[in-house]
PDB file of C-alpha atoms in Angstrom:
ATOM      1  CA  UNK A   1     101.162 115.352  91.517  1.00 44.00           C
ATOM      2  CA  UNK A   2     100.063 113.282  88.326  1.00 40.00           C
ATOM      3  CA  UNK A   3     102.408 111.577  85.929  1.00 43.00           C
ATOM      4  CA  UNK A   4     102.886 111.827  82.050  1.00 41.00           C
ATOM      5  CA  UNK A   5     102.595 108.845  81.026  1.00 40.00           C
ATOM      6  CA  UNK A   6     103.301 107.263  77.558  1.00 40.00           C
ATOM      7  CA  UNK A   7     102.222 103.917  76.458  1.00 37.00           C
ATOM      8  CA  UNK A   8     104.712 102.208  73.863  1.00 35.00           C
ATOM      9  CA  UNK A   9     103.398  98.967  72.398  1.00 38.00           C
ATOM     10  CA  UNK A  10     102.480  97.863  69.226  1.00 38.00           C
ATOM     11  CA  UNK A  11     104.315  98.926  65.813  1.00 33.00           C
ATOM     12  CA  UNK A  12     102.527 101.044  63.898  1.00 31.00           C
ATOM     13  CA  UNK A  13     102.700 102.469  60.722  1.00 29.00           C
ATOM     14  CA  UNK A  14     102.823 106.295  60.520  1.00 29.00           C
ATOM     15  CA  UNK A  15     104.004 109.137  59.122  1.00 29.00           C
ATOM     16  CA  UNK A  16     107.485 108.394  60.295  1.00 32.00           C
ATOM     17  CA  UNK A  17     110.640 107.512  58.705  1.00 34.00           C
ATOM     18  CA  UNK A  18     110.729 104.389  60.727  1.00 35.00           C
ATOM     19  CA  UNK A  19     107.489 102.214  62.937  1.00 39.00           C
ATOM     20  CA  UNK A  20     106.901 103.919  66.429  1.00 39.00           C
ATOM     21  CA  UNK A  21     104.715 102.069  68.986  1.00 44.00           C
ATOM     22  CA  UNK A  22     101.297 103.507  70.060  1.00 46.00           C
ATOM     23  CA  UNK A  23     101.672 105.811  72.342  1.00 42.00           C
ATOM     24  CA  UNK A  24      99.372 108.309  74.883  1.00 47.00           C
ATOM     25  CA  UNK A  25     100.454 111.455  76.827  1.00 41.00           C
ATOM     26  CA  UNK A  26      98.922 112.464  79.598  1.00 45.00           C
ATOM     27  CA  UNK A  27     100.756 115.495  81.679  1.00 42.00           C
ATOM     28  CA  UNK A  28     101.168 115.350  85.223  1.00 42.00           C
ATOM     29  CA  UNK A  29     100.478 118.618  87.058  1.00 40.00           C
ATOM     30  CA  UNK A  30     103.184 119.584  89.558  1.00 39.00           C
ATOM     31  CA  UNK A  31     101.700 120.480  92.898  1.00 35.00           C
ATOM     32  CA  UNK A  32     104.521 122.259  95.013  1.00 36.00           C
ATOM     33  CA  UNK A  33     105.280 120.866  97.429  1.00 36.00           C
ATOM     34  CA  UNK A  34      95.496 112.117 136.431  1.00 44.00           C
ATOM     35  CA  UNK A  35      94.096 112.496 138.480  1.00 43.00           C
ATOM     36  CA  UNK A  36      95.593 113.306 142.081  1.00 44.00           C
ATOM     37  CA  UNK A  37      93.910 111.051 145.114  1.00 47.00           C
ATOM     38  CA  UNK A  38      94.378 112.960 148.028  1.00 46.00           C
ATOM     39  CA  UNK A  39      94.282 110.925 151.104  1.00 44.00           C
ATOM     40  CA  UNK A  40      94.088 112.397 154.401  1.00 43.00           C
ATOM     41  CA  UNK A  41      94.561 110.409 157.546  1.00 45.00           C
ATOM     42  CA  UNK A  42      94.172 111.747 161.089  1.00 48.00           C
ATOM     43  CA  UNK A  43      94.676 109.360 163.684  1.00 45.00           C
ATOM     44  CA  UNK A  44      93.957 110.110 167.018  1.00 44.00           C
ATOM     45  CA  UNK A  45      96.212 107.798 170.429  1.00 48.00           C
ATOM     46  CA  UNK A  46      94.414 107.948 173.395  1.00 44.00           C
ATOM     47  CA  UNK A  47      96.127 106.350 175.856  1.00 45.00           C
ATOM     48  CA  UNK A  48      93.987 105.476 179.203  1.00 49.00           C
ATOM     49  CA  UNK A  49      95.848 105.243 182.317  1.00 50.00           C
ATOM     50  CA  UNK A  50      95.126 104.008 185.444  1.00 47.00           C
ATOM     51  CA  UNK A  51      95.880 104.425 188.796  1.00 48.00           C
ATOM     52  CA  UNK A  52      98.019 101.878 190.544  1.00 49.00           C
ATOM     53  CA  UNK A  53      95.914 100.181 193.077  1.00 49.00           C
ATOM     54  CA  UNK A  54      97.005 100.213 196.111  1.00 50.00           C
ATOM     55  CA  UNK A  55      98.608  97.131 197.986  1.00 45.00           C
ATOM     56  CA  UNK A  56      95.944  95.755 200.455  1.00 47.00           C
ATOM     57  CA  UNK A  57      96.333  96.870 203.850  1.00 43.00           C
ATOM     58  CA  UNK A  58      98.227  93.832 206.672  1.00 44.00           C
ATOM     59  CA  UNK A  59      95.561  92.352 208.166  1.00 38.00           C
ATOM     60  CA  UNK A  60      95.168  89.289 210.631  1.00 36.00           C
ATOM     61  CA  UNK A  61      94.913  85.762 210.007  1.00 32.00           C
ATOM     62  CA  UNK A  62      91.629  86.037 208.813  1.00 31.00           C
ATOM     63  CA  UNK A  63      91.481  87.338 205.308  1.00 34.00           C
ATOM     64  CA  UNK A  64      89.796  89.758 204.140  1.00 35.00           C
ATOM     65  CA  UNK A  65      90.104  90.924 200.724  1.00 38.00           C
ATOM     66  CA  UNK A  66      89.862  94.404 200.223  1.00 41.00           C
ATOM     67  CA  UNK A  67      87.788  96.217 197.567  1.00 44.00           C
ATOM     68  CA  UNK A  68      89.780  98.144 195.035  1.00 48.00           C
ATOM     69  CA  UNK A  69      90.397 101.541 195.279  1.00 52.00           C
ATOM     70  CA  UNK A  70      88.664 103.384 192.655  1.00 54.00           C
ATOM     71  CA  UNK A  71      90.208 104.357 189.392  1.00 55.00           C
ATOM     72  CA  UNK A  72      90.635 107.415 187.933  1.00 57.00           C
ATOM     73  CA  UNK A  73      90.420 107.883 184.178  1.00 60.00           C
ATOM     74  CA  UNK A  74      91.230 110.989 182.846  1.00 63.00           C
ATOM     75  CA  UNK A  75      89.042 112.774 180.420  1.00 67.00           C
ATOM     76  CA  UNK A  76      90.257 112.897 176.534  1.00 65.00           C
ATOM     77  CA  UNK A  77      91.843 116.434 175.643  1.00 63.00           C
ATOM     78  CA  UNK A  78      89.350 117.791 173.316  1.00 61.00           C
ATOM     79  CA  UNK A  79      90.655 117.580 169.631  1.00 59.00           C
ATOM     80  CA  UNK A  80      91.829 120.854 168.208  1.00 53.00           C
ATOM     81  CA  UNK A  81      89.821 122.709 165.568  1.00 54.00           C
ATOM     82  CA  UNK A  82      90.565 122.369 162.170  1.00 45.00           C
ATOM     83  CA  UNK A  83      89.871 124.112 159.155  1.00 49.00           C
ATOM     84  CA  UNK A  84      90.666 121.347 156.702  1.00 45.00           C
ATOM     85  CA  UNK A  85      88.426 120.110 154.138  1.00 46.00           C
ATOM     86  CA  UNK A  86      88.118 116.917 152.670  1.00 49.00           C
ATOM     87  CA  UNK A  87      88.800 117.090 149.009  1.00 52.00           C
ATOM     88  CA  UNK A  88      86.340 116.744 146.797  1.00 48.00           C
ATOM     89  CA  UNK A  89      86.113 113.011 145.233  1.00 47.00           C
ATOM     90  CA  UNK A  90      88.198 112.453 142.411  1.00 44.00           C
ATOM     91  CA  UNK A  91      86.837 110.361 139.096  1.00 43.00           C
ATOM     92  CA  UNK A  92      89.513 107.776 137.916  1.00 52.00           C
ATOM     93  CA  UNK A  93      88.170 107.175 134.360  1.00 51.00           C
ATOM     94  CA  UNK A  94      89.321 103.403 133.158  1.00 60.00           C
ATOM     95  CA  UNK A  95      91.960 103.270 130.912  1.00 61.00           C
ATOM     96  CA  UNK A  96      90.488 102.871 127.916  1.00 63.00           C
ATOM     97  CA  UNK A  97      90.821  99.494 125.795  1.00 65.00           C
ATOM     98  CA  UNK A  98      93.923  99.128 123.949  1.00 69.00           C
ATOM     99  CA  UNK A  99      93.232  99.792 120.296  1.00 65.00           C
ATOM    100  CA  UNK A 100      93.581  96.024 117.870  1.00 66.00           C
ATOM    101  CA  UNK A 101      96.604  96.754 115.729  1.00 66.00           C
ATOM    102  CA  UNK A 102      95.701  96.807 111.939  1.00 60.00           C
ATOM    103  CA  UNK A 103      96.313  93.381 110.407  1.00 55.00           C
ATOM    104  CA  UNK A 104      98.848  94.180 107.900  1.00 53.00           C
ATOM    105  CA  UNK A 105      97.724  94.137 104.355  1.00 52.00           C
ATOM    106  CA  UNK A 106      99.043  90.588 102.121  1.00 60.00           C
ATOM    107  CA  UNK A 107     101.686  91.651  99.943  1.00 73.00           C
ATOM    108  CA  UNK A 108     102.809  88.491  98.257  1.00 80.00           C
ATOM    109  CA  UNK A 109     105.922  87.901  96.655  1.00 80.00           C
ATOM    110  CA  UNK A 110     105.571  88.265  92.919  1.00 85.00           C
ATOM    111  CA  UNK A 111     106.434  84.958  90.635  1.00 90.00           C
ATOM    112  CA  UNK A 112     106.554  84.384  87.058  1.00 94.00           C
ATOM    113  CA  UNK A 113     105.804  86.586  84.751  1.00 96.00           C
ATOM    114  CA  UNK A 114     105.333  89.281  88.063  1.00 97.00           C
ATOM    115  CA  UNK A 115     109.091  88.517  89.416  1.00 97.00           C
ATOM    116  CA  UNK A 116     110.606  88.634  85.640  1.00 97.00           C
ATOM    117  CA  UNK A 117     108.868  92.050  84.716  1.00 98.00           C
ATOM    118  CA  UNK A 118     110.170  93.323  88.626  1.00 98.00           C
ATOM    119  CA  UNK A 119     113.852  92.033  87.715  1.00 98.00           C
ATOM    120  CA  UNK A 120     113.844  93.609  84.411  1.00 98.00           C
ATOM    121  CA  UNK A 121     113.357  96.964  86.203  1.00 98.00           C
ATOM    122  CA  UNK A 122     115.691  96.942  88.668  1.00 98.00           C
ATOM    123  CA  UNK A 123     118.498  95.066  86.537  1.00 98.00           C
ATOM    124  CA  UNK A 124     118.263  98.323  84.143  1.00 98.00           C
ATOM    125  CA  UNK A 125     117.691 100.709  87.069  1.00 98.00           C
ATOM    126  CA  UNK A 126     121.107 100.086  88.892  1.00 98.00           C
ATOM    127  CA  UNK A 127     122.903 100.845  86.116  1.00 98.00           C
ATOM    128  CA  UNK A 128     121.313 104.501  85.983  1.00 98.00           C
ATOM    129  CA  UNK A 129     122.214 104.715  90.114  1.00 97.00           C
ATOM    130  CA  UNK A 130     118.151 104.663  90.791  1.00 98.00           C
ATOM    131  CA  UNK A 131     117.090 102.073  93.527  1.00 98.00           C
ATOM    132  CA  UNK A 132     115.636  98.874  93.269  1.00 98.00           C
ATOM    133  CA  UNK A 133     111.998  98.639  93.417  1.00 98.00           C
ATOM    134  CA  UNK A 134     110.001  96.793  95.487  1.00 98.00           C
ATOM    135  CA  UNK A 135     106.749  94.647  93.806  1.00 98.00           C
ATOM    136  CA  UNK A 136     103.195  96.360  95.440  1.00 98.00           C
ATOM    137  CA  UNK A 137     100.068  93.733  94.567  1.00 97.00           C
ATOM    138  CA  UNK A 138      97.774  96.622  95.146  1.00 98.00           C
ATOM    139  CA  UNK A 139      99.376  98.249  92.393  1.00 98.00           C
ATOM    140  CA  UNK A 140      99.540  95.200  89.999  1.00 98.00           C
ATOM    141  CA  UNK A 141      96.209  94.250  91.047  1.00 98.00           C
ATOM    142  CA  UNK A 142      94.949  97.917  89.996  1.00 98.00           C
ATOM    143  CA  UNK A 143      96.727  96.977  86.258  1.00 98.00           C
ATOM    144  CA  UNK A 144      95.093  93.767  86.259  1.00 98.00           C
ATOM    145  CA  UNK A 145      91.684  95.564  86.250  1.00 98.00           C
ATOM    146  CA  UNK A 146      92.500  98.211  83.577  1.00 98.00           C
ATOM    147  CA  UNK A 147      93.123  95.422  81.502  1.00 98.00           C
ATOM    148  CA  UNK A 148      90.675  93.129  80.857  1.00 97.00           C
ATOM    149  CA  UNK A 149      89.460  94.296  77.543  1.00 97.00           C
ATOM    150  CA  UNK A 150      92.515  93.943  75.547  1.00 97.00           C
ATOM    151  CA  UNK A 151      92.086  97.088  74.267  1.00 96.00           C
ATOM    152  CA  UNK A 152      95.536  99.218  75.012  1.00 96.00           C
ATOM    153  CA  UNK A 153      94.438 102.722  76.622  1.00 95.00           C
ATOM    154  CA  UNK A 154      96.161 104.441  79.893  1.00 96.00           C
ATOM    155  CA  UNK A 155      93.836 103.684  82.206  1.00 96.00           C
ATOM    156  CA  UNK A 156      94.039 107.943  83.918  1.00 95.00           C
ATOM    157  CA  UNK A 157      94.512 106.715  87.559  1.00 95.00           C
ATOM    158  CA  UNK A 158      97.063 108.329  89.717  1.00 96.00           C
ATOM    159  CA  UNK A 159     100.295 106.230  89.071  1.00 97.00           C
ATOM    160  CA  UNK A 160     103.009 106.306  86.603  1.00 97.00           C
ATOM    161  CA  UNK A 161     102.029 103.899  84.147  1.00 98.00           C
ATOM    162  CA  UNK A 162     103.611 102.204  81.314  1.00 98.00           C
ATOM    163  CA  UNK A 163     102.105 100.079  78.499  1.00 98.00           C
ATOM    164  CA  UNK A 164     103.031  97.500  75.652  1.00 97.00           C
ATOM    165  CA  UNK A 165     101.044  95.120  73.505  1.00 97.00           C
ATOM    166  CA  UNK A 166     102.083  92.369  71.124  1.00 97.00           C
ATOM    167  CA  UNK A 167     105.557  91.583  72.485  1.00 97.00           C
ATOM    168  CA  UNK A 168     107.327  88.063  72.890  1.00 95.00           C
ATOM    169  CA  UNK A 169     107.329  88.804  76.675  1.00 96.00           C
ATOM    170  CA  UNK A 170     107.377  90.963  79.987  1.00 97.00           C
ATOM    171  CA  UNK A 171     111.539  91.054  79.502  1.00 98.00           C
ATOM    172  CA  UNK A 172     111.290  92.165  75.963  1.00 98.00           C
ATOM    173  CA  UNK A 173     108.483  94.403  76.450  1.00 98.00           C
ATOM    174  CA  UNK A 174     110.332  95.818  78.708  1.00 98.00           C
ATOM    175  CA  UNK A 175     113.711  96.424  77.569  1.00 98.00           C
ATOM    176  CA  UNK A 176     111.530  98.138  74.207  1.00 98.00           C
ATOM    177  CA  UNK A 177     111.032 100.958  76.755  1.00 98.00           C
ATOM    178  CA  UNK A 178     114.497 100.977  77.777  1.00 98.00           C
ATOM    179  CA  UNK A 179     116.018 101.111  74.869  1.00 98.00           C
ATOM    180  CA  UNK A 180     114.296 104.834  74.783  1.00 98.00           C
ATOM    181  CA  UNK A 181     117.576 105.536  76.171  1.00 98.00           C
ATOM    182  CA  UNK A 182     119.027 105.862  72.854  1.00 97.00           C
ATOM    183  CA  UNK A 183     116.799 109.089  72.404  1.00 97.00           C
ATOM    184  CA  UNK A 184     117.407 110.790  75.527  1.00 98.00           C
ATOM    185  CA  UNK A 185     119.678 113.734  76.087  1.00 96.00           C
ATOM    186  CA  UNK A 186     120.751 114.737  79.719  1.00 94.00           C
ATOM    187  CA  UNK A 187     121.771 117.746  78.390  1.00 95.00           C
ATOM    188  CA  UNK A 188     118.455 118.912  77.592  1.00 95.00           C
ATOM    189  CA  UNK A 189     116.317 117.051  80.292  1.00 96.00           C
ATOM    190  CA  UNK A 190     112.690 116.765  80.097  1.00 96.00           C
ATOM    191  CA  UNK A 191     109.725 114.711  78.840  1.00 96.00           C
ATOM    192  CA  UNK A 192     109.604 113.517  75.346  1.00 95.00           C
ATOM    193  CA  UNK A 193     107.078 110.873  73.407  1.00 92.00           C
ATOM    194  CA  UNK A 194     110.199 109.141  72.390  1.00 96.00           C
ATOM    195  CA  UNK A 195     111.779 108.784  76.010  1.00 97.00           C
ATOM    196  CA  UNK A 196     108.642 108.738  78.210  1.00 97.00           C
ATOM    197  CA  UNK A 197     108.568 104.933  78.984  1.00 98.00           C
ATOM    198  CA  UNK A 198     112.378 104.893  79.537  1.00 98.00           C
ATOM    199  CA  UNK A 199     112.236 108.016  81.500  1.00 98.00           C
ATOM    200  CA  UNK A 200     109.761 106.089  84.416  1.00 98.00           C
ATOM    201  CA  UNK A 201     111.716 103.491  84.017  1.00 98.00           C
ATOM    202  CA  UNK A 202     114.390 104.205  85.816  1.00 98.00           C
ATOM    203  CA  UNK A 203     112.770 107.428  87.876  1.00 98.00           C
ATOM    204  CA  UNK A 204     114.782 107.646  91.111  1.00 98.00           C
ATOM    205  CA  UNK A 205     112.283 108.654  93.653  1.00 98.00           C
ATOM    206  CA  UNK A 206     109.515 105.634  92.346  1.00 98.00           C
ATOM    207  CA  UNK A 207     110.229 103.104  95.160  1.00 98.00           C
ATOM    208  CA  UNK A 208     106.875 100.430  94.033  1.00 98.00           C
ATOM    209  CA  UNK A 209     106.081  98.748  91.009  1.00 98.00           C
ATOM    210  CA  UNK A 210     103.011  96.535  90.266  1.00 98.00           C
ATOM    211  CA  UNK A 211     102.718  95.059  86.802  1.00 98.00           C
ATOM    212  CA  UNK A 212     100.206  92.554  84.871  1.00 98.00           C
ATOM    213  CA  UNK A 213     100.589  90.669  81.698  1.00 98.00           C
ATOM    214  CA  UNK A 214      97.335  89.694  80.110  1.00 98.00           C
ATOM    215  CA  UNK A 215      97.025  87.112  77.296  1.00 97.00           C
ATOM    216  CA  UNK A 216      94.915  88.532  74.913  1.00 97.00           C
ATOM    217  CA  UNK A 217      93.627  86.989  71.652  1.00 96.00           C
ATOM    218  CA  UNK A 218      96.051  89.381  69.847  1.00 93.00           C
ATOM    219  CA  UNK A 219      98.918  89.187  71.789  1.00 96.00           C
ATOM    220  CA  UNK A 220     100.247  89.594  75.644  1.00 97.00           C
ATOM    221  CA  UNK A 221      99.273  93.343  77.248  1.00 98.00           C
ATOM    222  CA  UNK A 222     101.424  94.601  79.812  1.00 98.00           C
ATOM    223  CA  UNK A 223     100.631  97.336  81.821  1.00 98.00           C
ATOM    224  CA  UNK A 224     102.356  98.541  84.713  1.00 98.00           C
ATOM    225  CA  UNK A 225     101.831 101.131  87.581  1.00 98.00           C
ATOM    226  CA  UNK A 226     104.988 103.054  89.048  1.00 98.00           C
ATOM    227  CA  UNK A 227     104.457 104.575  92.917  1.00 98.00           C
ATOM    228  CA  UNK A 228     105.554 107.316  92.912  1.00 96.00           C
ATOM    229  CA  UNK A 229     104.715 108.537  89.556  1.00 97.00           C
ATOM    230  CA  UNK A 230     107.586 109.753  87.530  1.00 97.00           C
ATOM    231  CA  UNK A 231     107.982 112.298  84.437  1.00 97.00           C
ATOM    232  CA  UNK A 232     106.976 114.771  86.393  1.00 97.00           C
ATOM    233  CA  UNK A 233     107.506 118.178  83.970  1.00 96.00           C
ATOM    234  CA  UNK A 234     107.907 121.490  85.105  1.00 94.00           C
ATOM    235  CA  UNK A 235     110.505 123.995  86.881  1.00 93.00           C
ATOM    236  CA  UNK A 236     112.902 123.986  83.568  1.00 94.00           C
ATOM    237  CA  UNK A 237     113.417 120.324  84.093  1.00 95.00           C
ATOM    238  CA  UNK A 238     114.656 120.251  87.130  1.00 96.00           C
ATOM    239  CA  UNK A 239     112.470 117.000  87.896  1.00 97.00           C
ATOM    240  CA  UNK A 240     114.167 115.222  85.126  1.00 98.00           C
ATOM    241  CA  UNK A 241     118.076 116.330  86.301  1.00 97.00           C
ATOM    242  CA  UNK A 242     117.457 114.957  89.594  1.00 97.00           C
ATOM    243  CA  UNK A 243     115.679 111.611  88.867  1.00 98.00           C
ATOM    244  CA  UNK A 244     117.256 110.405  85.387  1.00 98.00           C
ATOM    245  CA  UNK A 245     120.766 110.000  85.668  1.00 97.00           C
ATOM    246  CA  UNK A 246     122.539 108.232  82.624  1.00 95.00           C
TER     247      UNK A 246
END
């Protein structure tokens, strides 16, 4: 699923009654969604007896010691036949190594100009009923890169992105794209140039936000990437009912 994204930024003069900012629009496509040991022990008790011997017979004062009479020690009973068969032997494989658990991936806390931008967001976002979202330095590293030529552009990766250029700051920049708000009708939802920032904004089902504000020789350039993506067009706005409440 890609997202439309519109970049709103610097003034510009146009054609209009009144200055819009700069803005792209790229549409997002909508992609419907033991082994057993066996053991066997035979033991065998043979038990040898023997024949009392007999008390010596009387005999006079001399003494004689008599020899012993002999003893008789029966044969062993032949062991029965048997038709068992040892099992064949059994390979225990080792248990295999436990696998290392992934080391989890840094996620700092964002500060500055990082945790302003990420409180701007949610402070407008709970008053449309859309969750808070929660600051992803892979994303905000990604917007980092896509902006180190000062040149404003959306940058065509897969996240929801939003743009400004020129502002005071990452709070005014970004209540510019709230105030889209003003524009939007929820009785005829869907994506417009004139909404499309506010419209991401406060997209219900984005949960991650990474953002970077670059200091540029003609102003500060924000960008910042929205996961998931919102403005998601299609199905008779059906997209835009369920994720932009006002």
């Amino acid at each position: 699923m890609r997202s439309v994204i519109f970049s709103l930024a610097v003034l510009a003069a146009t054609a209009l009654a009144a200055p819009v900012k700069n803005c792209e629009i790229k549409y997002a496509r909508d992609v419907v969604v033991e082994y057993v040991d066996i053991t066997v022990t035979q033991t065998v008790y043979v038990t040898e007896g023997a024949v009392p011997t007999a008390a010596p017979a009387p005999v006079y004062t001399t003494v004689v010691y008599a020899a012993p009479a002999p003893v008789y020690t029966p044969e062993p009973s032949p062991e029965p036949e048997s038709n068992y068969q040892a099992p064949p032997p059994v390979y225990n494989a080792p248990a295999p190594s436990p696998s290392p658990k992934p080391v989890p991936v840094s996620n700092p806390a964002p500060e500055g100009d990082d945790q302003k931008c990420l409180d701007a967001h949610n402070n407008f976002r709970a008053a449309h009923g859309a969750p808070a979202l929660t600051w992803n330095q892979e994303l905000a590293d990604y917007a980092r890169s896509k902006t180190d030529d000062c040149v404003m552009h959306h940058s065509g990766g897969s996240y929801g992105e939003n743009l400004a250029f020129g502002y005071g700051g990452v709070v005014e920049a970004v209540t510019a794209w709230y105030e889209e708000k003003n524009s939007y009708s929820s009785s005829n939802p869907g994506f417009a140039m004139s909404t499309g920032h506010f419209t991401q904004l406060i997209w219900k089902s984005t949960t991650e936000i990474g953002c970077y504000n670059r200091q540029c020789d003609g102003g500060q350039y924000l960008m910042c990437e929205y996961q998931t993506p919102g403005n998601v067009v299609g199905n008779n706005g059906q997209y835009f009912s369920e994720n932009v409440q006002m």
